[in-house]
XYZ file of C-alpha atoms in Angstrom:
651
model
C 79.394 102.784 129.914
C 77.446 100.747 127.216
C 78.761 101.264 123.807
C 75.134 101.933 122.590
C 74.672 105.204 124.885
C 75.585 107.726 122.424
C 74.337 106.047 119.274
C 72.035 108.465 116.905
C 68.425 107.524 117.755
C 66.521 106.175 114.580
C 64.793 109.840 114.181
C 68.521 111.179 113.575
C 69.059 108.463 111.302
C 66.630 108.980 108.583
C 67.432 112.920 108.915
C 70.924 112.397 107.967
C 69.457 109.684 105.328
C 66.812 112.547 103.701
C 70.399 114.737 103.401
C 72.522 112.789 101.916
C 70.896 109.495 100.387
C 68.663 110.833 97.778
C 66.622 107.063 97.443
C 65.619 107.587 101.170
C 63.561 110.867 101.035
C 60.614 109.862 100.495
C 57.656 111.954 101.842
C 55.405 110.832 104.897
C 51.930 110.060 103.547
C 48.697 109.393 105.039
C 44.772 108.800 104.275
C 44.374 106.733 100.818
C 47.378 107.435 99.411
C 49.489 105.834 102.202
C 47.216 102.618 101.485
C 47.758 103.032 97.525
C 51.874 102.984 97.971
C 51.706 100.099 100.055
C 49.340 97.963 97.891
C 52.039 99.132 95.475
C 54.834 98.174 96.788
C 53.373 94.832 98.108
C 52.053 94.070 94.654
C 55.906 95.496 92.964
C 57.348 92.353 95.496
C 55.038 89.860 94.602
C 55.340 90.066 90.924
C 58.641 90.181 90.887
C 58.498 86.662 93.066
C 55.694 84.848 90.705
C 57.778 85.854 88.129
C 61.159 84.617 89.798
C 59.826 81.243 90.585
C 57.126 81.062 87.411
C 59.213 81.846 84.776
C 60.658 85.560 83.401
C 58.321 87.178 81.018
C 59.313 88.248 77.646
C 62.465 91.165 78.071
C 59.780 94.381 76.799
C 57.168 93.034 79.262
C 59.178 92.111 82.191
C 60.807 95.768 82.024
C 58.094 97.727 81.338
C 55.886 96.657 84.078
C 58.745 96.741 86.485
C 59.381 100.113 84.632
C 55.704 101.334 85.245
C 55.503 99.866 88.926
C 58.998 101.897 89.797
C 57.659 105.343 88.457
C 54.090 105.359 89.397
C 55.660 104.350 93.504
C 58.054 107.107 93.056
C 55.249 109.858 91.954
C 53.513 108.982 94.869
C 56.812 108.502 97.391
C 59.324 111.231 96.486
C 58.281 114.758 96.575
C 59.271 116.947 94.345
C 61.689 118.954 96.304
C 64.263 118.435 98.397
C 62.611 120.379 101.172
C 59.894 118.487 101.759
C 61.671 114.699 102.286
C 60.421 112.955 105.329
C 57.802 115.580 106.015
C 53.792 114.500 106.238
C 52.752 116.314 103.273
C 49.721 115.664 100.794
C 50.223 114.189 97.710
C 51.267 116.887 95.007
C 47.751 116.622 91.930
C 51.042 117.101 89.515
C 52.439 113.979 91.023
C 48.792 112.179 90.273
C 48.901 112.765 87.103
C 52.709 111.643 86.742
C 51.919 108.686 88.212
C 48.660 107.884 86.403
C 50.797 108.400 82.819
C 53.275 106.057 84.580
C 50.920 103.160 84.740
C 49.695 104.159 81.008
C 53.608 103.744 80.578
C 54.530 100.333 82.034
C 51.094 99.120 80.663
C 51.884 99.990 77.107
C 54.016 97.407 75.950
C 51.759 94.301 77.274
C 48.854 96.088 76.035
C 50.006 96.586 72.730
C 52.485 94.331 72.386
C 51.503 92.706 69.158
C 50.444 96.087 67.551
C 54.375 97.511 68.325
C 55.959 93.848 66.479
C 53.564 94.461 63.117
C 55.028 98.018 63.214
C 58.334 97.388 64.394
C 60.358 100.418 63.209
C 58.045 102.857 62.870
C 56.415 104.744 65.385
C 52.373 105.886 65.473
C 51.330 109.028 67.005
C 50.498 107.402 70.293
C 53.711 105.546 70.311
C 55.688 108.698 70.005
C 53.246 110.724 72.994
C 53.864 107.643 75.250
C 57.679 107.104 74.283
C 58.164 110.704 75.117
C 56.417 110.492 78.282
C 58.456 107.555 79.271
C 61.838 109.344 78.347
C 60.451 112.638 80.714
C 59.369 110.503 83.738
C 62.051 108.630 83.956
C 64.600 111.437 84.195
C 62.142 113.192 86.694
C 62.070 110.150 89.003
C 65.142 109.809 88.363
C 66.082 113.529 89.690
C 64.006 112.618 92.760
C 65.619 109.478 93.416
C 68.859 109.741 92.496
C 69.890 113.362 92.099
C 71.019 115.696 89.364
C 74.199 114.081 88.394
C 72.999 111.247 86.481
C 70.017 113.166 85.348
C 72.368 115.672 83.563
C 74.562 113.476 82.434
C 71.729 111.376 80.622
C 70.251 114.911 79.056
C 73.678 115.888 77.808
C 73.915 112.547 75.943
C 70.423 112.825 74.566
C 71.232 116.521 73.145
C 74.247 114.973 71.350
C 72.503 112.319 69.767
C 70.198 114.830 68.040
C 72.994 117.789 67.341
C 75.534 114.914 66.814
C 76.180 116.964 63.176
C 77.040 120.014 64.850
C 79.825 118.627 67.454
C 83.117 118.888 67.535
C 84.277 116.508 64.516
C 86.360 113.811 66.670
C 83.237 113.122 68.472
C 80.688 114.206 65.923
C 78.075 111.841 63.992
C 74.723 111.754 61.923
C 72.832 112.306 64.981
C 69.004 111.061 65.188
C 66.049 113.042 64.839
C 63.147 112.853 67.667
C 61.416 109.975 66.245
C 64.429 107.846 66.317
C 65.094 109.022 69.553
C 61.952 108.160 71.164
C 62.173 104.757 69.515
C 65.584 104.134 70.372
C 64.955 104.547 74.206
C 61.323 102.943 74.636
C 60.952 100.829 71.808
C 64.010 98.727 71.373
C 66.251 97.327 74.198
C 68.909 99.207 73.780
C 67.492 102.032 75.984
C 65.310 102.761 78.479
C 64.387 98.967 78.617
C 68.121 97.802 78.150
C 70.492 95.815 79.725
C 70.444 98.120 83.190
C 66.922 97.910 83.285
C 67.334 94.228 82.602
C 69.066 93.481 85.347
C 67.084 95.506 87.662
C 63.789 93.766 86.699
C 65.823 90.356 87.345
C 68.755 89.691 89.087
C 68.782 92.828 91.222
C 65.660 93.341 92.623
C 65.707 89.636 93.820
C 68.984 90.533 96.344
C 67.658 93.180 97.197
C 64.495 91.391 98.601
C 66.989 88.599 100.051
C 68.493 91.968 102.140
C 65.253 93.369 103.484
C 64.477 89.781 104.633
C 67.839 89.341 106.394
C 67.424 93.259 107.464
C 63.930 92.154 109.136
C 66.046 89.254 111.566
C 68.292 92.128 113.006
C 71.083 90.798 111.026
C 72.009 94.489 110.981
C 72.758 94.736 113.946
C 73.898 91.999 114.817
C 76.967 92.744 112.734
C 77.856 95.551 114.470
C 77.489 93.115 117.840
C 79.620 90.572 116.191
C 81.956 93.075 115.070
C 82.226 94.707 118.545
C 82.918 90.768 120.140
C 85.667 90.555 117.792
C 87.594 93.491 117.451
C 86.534 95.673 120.374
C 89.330 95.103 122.905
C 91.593 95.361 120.439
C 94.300 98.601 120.203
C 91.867 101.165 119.053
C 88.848 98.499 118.803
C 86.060 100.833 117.561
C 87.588 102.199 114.540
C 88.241 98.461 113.719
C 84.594 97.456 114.953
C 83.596 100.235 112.226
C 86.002 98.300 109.623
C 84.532 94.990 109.776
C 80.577 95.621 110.320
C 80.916 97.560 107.332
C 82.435 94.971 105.214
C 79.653 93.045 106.701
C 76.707 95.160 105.816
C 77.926 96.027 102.407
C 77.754 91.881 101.703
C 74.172 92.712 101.497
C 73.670 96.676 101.256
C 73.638 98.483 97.914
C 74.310 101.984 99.050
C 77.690 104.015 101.263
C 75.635 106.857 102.556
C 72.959 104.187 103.949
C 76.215 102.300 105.451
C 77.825 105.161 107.076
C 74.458 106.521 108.421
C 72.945 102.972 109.744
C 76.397 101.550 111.146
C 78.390 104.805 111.579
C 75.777 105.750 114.162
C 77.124 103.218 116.096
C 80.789 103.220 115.673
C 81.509 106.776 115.148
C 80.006 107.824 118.948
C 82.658 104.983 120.232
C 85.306 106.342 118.183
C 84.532 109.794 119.457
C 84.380 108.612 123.130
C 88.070 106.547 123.067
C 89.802 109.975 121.263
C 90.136 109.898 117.723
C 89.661 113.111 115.830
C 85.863 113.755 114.906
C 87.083 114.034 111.286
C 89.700 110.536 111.502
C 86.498 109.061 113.327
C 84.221 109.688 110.357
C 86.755 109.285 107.711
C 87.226 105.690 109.128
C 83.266 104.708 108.667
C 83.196 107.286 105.406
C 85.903 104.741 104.258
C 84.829 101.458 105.120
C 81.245 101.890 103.824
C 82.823 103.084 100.493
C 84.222 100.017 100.541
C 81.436 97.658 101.325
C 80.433 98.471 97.823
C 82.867 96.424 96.604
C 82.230 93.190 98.760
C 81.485 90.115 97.218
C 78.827 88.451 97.076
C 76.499 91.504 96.319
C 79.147 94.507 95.629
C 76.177 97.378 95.675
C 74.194 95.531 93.129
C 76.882 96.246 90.240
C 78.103 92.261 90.159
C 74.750 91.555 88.345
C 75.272 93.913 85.748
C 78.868 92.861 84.696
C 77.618 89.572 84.264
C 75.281 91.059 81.468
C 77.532 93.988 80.053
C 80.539 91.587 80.129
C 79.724 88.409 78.499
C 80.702 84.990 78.344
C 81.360 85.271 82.420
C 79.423 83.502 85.412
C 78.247 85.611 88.619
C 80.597 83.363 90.561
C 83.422 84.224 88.551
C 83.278 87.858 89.227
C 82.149 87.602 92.744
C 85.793 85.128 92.949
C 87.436 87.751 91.334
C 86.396 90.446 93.427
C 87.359 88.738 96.680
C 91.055 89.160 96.953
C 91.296 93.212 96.342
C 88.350 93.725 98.663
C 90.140 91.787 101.458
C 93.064 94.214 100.688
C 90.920 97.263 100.776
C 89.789 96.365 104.174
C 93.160 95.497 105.486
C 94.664 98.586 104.030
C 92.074 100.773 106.031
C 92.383 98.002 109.425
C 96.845 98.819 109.491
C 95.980 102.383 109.472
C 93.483 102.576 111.902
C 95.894 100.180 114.316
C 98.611 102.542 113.345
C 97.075 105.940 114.485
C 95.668 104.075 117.461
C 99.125 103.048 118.186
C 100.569 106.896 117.178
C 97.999 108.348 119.742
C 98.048 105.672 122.457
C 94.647 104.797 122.332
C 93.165 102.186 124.519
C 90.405 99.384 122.774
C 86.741 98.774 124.913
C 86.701 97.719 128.184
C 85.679 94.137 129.302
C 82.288 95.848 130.505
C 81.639 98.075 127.326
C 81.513 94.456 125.331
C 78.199 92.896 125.233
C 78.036 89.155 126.157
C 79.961 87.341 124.058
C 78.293 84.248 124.743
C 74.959 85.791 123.551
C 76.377 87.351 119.961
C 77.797 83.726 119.031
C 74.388 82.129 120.145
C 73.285 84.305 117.317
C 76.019 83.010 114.268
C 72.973 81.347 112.811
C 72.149 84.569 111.530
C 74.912 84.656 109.308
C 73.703 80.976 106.948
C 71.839 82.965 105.015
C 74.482 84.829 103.673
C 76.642 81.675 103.298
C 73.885 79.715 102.120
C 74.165 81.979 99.147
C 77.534 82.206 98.247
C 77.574 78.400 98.250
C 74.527 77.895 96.140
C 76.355 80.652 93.742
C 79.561 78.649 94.017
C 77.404 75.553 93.083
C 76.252 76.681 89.520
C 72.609 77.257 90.831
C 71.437 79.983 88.737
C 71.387 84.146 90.492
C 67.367 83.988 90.637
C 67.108 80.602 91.637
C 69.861 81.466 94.271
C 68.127 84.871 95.527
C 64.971 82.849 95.487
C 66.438 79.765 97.993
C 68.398 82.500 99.686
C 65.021 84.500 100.834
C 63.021 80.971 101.763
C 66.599 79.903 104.079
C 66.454 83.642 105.708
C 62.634 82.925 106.900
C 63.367 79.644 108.338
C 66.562 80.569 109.712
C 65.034 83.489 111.420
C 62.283 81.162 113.271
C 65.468 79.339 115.343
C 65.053 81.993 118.339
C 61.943 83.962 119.136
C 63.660 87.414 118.877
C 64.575 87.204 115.244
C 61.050 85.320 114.266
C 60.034 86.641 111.128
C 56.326 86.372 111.371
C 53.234 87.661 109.082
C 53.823 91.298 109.754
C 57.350 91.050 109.310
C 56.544 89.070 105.958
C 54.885 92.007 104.624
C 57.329 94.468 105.960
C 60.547 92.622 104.350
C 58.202 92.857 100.611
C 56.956 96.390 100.808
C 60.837 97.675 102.398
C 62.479 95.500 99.211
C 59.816 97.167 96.945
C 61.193 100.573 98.093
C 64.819 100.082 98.315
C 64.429 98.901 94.175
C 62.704 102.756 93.214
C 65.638 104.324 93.217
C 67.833 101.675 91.588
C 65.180 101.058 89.146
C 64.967 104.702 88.198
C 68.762 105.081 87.837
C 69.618 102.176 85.977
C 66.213 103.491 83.479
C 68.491 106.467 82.919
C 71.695 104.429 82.703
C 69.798 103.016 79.635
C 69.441 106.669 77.887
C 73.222 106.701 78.519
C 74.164 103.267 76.601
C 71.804 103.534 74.365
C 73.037 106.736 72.735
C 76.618 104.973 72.902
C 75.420 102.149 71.262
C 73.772 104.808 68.580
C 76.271 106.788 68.037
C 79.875 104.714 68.716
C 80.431 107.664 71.086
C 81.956 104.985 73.486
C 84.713 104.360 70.969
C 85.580 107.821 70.185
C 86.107 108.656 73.585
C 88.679 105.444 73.746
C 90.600 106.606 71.035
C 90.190 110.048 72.146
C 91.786 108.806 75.561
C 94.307 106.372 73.875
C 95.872 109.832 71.646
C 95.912 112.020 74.896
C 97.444 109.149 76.614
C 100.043 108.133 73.604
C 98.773 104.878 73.669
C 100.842 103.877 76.818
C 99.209 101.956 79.561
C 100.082 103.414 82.468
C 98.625 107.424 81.520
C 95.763 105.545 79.810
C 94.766 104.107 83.245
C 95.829 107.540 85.140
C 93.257 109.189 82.319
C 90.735 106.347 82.763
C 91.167 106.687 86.598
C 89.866 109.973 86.329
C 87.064 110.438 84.223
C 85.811 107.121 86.098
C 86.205 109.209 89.445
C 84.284 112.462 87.973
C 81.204 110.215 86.073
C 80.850 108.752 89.344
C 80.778 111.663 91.766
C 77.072 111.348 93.415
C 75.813 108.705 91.104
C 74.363 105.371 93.255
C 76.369 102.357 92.649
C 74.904 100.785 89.837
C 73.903 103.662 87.738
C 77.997 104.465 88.293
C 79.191 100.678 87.073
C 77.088 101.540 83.948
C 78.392 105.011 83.204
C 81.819 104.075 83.760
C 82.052 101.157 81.973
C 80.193 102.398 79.380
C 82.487 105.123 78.534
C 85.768 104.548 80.358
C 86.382 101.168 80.532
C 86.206 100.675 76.478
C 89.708 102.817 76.290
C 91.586 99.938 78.749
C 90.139 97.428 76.985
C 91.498 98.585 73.978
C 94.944 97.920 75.111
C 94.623 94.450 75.458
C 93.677 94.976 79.374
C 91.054 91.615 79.898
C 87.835 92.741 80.098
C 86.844 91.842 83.857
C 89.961 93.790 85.065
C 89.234 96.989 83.267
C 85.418 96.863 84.321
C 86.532 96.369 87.826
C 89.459 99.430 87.473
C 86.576 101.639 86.477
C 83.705 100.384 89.025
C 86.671 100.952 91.782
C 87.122 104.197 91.053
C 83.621 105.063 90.218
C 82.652 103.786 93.772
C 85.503 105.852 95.683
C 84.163 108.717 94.366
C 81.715 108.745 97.342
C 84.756 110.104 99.739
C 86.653 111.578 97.374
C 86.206 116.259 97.761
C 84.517 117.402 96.102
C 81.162 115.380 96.350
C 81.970 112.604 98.290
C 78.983 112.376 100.017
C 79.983 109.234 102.144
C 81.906 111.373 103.498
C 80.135 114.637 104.271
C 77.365 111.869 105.402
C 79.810 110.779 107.790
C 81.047 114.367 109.078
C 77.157 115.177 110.145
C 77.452 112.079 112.582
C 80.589 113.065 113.760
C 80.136 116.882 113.705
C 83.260 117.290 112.190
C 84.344 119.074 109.035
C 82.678 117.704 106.100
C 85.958 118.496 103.245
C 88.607 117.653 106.253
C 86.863 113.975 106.900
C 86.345 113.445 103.361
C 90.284 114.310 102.655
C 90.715 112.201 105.921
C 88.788 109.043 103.707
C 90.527 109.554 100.423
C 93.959 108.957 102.917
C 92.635 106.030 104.462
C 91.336 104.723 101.216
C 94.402 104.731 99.567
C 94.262 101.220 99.112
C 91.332 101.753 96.840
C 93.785 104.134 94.309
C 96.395 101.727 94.448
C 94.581 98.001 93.932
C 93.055 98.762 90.637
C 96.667 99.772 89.312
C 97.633 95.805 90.647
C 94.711 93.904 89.387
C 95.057 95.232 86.084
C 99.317 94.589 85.764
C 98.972 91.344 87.620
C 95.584 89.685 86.782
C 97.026 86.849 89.190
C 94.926 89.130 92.199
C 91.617 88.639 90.128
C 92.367 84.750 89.843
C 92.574 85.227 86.152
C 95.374 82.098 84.659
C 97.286 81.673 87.647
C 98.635 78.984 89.728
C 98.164 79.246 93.958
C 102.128 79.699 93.857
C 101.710 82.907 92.125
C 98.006 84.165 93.765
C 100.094 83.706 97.210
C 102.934 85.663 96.428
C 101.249 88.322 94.744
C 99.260 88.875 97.818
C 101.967 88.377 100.506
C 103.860 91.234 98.539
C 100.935 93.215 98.224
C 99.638 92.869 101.882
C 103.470 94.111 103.450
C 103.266 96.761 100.857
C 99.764 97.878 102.293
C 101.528 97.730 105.398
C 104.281 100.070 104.908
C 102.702 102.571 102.563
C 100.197 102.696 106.224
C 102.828 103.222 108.001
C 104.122 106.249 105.691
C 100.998 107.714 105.463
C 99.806 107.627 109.291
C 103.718 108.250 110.485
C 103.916 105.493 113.045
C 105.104 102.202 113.192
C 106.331 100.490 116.330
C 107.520 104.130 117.074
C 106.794 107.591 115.225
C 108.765 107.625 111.729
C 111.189 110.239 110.849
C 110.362 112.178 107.972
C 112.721 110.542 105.385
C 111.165 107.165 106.977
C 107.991 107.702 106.131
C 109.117 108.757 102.627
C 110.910 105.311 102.126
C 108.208 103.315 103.512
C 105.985 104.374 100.956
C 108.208 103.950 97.997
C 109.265 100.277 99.774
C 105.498 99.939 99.448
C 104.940 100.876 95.937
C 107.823 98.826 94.994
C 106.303 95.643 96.714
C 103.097 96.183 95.282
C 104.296 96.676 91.422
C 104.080 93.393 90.069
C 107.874 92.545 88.837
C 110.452 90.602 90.264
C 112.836 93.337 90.183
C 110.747 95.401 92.201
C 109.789 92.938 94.937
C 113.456 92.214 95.881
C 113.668 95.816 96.149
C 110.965 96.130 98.044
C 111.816 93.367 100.122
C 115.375 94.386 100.800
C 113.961 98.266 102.138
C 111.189 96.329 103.890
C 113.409 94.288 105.812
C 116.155 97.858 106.115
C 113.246 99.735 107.732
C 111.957 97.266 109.774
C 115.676 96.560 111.486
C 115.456 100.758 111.577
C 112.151 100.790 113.528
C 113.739 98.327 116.067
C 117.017 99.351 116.921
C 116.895 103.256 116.239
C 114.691 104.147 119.584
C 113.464 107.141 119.039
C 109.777 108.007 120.368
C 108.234 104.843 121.222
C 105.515 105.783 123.479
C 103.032 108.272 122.344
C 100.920 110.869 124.858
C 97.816 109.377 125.238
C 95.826 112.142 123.488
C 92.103 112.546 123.475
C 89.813 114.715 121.499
């Protein structure tokens, strides 16, 4: 049986992607319009290149264009309701208009650029109509794009800015009346056209370019080939298949519910087929998607904006930093998937369900792209000049065999697909702005740290317990980097606070923020992954939060032992601070899943995830501890016999 016989078919694909990914819903259009959006999108591309390789344009004009591009495409792309994604429907004459104001909108600020500096501060009547219009279409687009979550959250902020007077009087402040509203967010850089936007216009939209070009050579799937050639035949191969194609795709994806759909369609059927659970099947893609998020060298988009919201830090540095806990993530959720193969006996893939191995490693050339970037990022080369290089090394790779030739057609394809993968990350990291901007306003980003620190006593350990969850509630259904921005904007400031270095407690929060996505209630990686699997969307995404447990747990470590982010420390230290962490992983898998190299006892499971813990906290004490129960259990598991071979079960 060939492993690709029950994979979804594309159709089923981009259903489960107008469900559950808001930015893929777009509507199906035809006649003029369907030439106008592509024109669009074509032209969004090749500005965004001329200015990449020409020279950036001044921060106002560079944003709003890109600004104005993002919400005239979306107008014309994303109906207005939910209903009516993926359909062949007309163009809405309300959505004419709103895209028509749109291109008034991004063509304000070069049009009047000089006008706006003499009267820098105060606002005419037309900068106020078109300031207000900007602040409205960007939270509709964003709605469309996006979803309600970060839509509220940005109108919630905006109605405490003005009734700042009238809150409660730990959080309250002078508040700002309409016109300073309007000016704040479109005519200063500290909203709307901030820092998020910033990096969208820049840095971001660059990568994700570079992906739609490596998407265009089948790199896609190819991973899941690769992936398959490697781990298939292992003990329960497809569940580790799923594991490592989705760390692959998320080196160059900026979205879990696009992961779990695209690769899950593969790996969940094979899953399904060998006799894990529907729910454990899903839970295991759910999981590993979540976690391609938080793969270097792209990590969903978010690395570019910690460069900016951090300061005084290189891309490479945080990409380095974020290296060692992703590797842990992954291994965490690879020794409990080997585990519950193990626990129900399953078998890996047959010789015949492998494809030709021979063939997939003809095909490594595929993967210089994605090396060729790291080591021009490793090399000092600057992010656009990088992405830039990066795209140029994709098309020539791709000519080496005829089958992953990027020609003309393709050419156009990889601009106009980049073009619409940056709508909704443009629109969200447009509201993002709204967000900061009122924090920057208002110093509500302080008060809510010292709010945190009095809750918390001004102890560590509940600080990072509170900041753990208000990161995982401000980033239930928001996309990646809209998520870095909220989180760190309001959560992260509390951490730092308490001496925590900065990188650390951005990366505690954008951790959290991300494994949101398959944590109930939202988690809509996970209910994603349930409609592949048909099984129970709140059992597979309390099936993901298990296997993800990894993800609760290294954010805890990075932030007591910086040594794991490669902040001062000596390779004596880095390696024994991951050897203790990585048998720690293993035996809190082993007490979680209840099998080892035989089924635990209860009171061994128990120990085995308290020998865990212990290994993981980053004291001496506590390792030798650790250690010493490690080494107990493990002399347990081998001479206490008890049920070594499980029934081979099947679904």
């Amino acid at each position: 049986m060939s492993h690709y016989e029950e994979a979804l078919s594309d159709e089923k694909q981009q259903e489960l992607l107008d469900k559950y990914d808001p930015e893929a819903g777009t509507r199906k259009l035809k006649g003029i319009f369907r030439w106008i959006a592509f024109a669009g999108l074509l032209s969004f591309s090749l500005f965004h290149l001329y200015t990449g390789i020409f020279g950036m344009l001044t921060a106002q004009l560079q944003r709003s264009i890109h600004l104005g591009f993002a919400l005239a495409l979306i107008f014309l792309l994303f109906p207005a309701r939910k209903k009516n994604r993926g359909k062949e429907l007309k163009v809405a004459w309300y959505d004419i208009i709103f895209a028509g104001i749109s291109v008034i909108v991004g063509a304000y600020w070069p049009i009047m650029i000089d006008e706006l500096i003499l009267r820098a501060g105060s606002l005419a009547e037309l900068d106020f109509i078109v300031g207000l219009s900007a602040i409205l279409l960007v939270l509709e687009a964003t709605r469309r794009t996006v979803g309600l979550p970060i839509t509220i959250i940005s109108l919630i902020f905006m109605v405490y800015a003005v009734f700042g007077p009238y809150m409660p009087s730990f959080i309250a402040h002078r508040g700002l009346d309409l016109d300073r509203l309007v000016q704040t967010m479109f005519f200063t850089t500290e909203g709307i056209l901030g820092t998020p936007l910033g990096v969208s216009s820049t840095f971001i939209f660059l990568f994700l370019l570079f992906g739609s070009f490596l998407i265009k050579t089948g790199v896609g799937q190819y991973f899941n080939d690769l992936s398959i050639a490697i781990a298939g035949r292992s003990v329960g191969g497809p569940a580790k298949v799923a594991v490592f194609s989705s760390a692959l795709q998320g080196t160059i994806s900026g979205s879990s519910v696009a992961n779990v759909v695209t690769s899950g369609a593969f790996t969940i059927p094979m899953m399904k087929n060998l006799g894990y659970k529907k729910e454990f099947a899903g839970a295991v893609e759910a999981a590993s998607s979540t976690g391609g998020q938080l793969m270097p060298p792209v990590m969903g988009a978010a690395a570019f904006l910690m460069v900016e919201f951090i300061g005084g830090i290189s891309y490479w540095d945080i990409a380095k930093a974020a290296a060692i806990p992703a590797v842990l993530y992954f291994t965490g959720i690879w020794i409990m998937t080997h585990f519950e193969a193990k626990r129900l006996g399953l078998r890996g893939l047959t010789k015949e369900e492998i494809p030709n191995r021979k063939e997939i490693f003809s095909k490594l050339y595929l993967l210089l792209p994605i090396i060729a970037v790291v080591v021009l990022l490793m090399s000092g080369l600057s992010v656009i000049r990088s992405a830039l290089w990066s795209i140029v090394i994709t098309v020539v790779v791709s000519a080496v065999k005829k089958e992953t030739r990027i020609g003309f057609k393709g050419l156009v394809g990889a601009l106009v697909d980049g073009a619409r993968s940056a709508l909704g990350v443009a629109a969200a990291t447009a509201a993002a702005g709204i967000i900061v901007g009122v924090v920057t306003k208002t110093g509500l980003g302080l008060k809510m740290a010292n709010g945190l620190l009095d809750i918390a006593g001004g102890a560590l350990l509940p600080t990072l317990f509170l900041t753990m969850i208000a990161s995982l509630i401000l980033g239930m259904g928001s996309p990646t980097t809209a998520n870095y921005v909220i989180t760190s904007t309001i959560a992260a400031p509390a951490i730092i606070l308490l001496g925590v270095p900065d990188l650390s407690a951005h990366l505690f929060v954008f951790y959290f923020g991300i494994v949101a996505d398959i944590t109930p209630p939202v988690a809509l990686a996970a209910f994603a992954a349930a409609a592949v699997s048909g099984g129970e969307p709140f059992r597979t995404g309390v099936e993901s939060t298990k296997l993800a447990i990894s993800a609760f747990i290294i954010p805890y470590m990075f932030v007591l032992s910086p040594e794991l982010l490669m902040i001062d420390t000596t390779w004596t230290q880095l390696i024994w601070v991951v050897f203790t962490a990585l048998i720690g992983m293993l035996a809190i898998s082993a007490g979680v899943i209840g099998f080892w190299m035989r089924k635990l006892l209860w009171f061994e499971r128990i120990a085995a995830v308290l020998t865990g813990l212990c290994l993981i906290y980053p004291e001496s004490i506590s390792d030798i501890i650790g250690l010493v129960s490690f080494v107990g259990l493990f002399a347990f598991q081998v001479f206490y016999k008890g049920s070594r071979v499980p029934k081979n079960q099947t679904n």
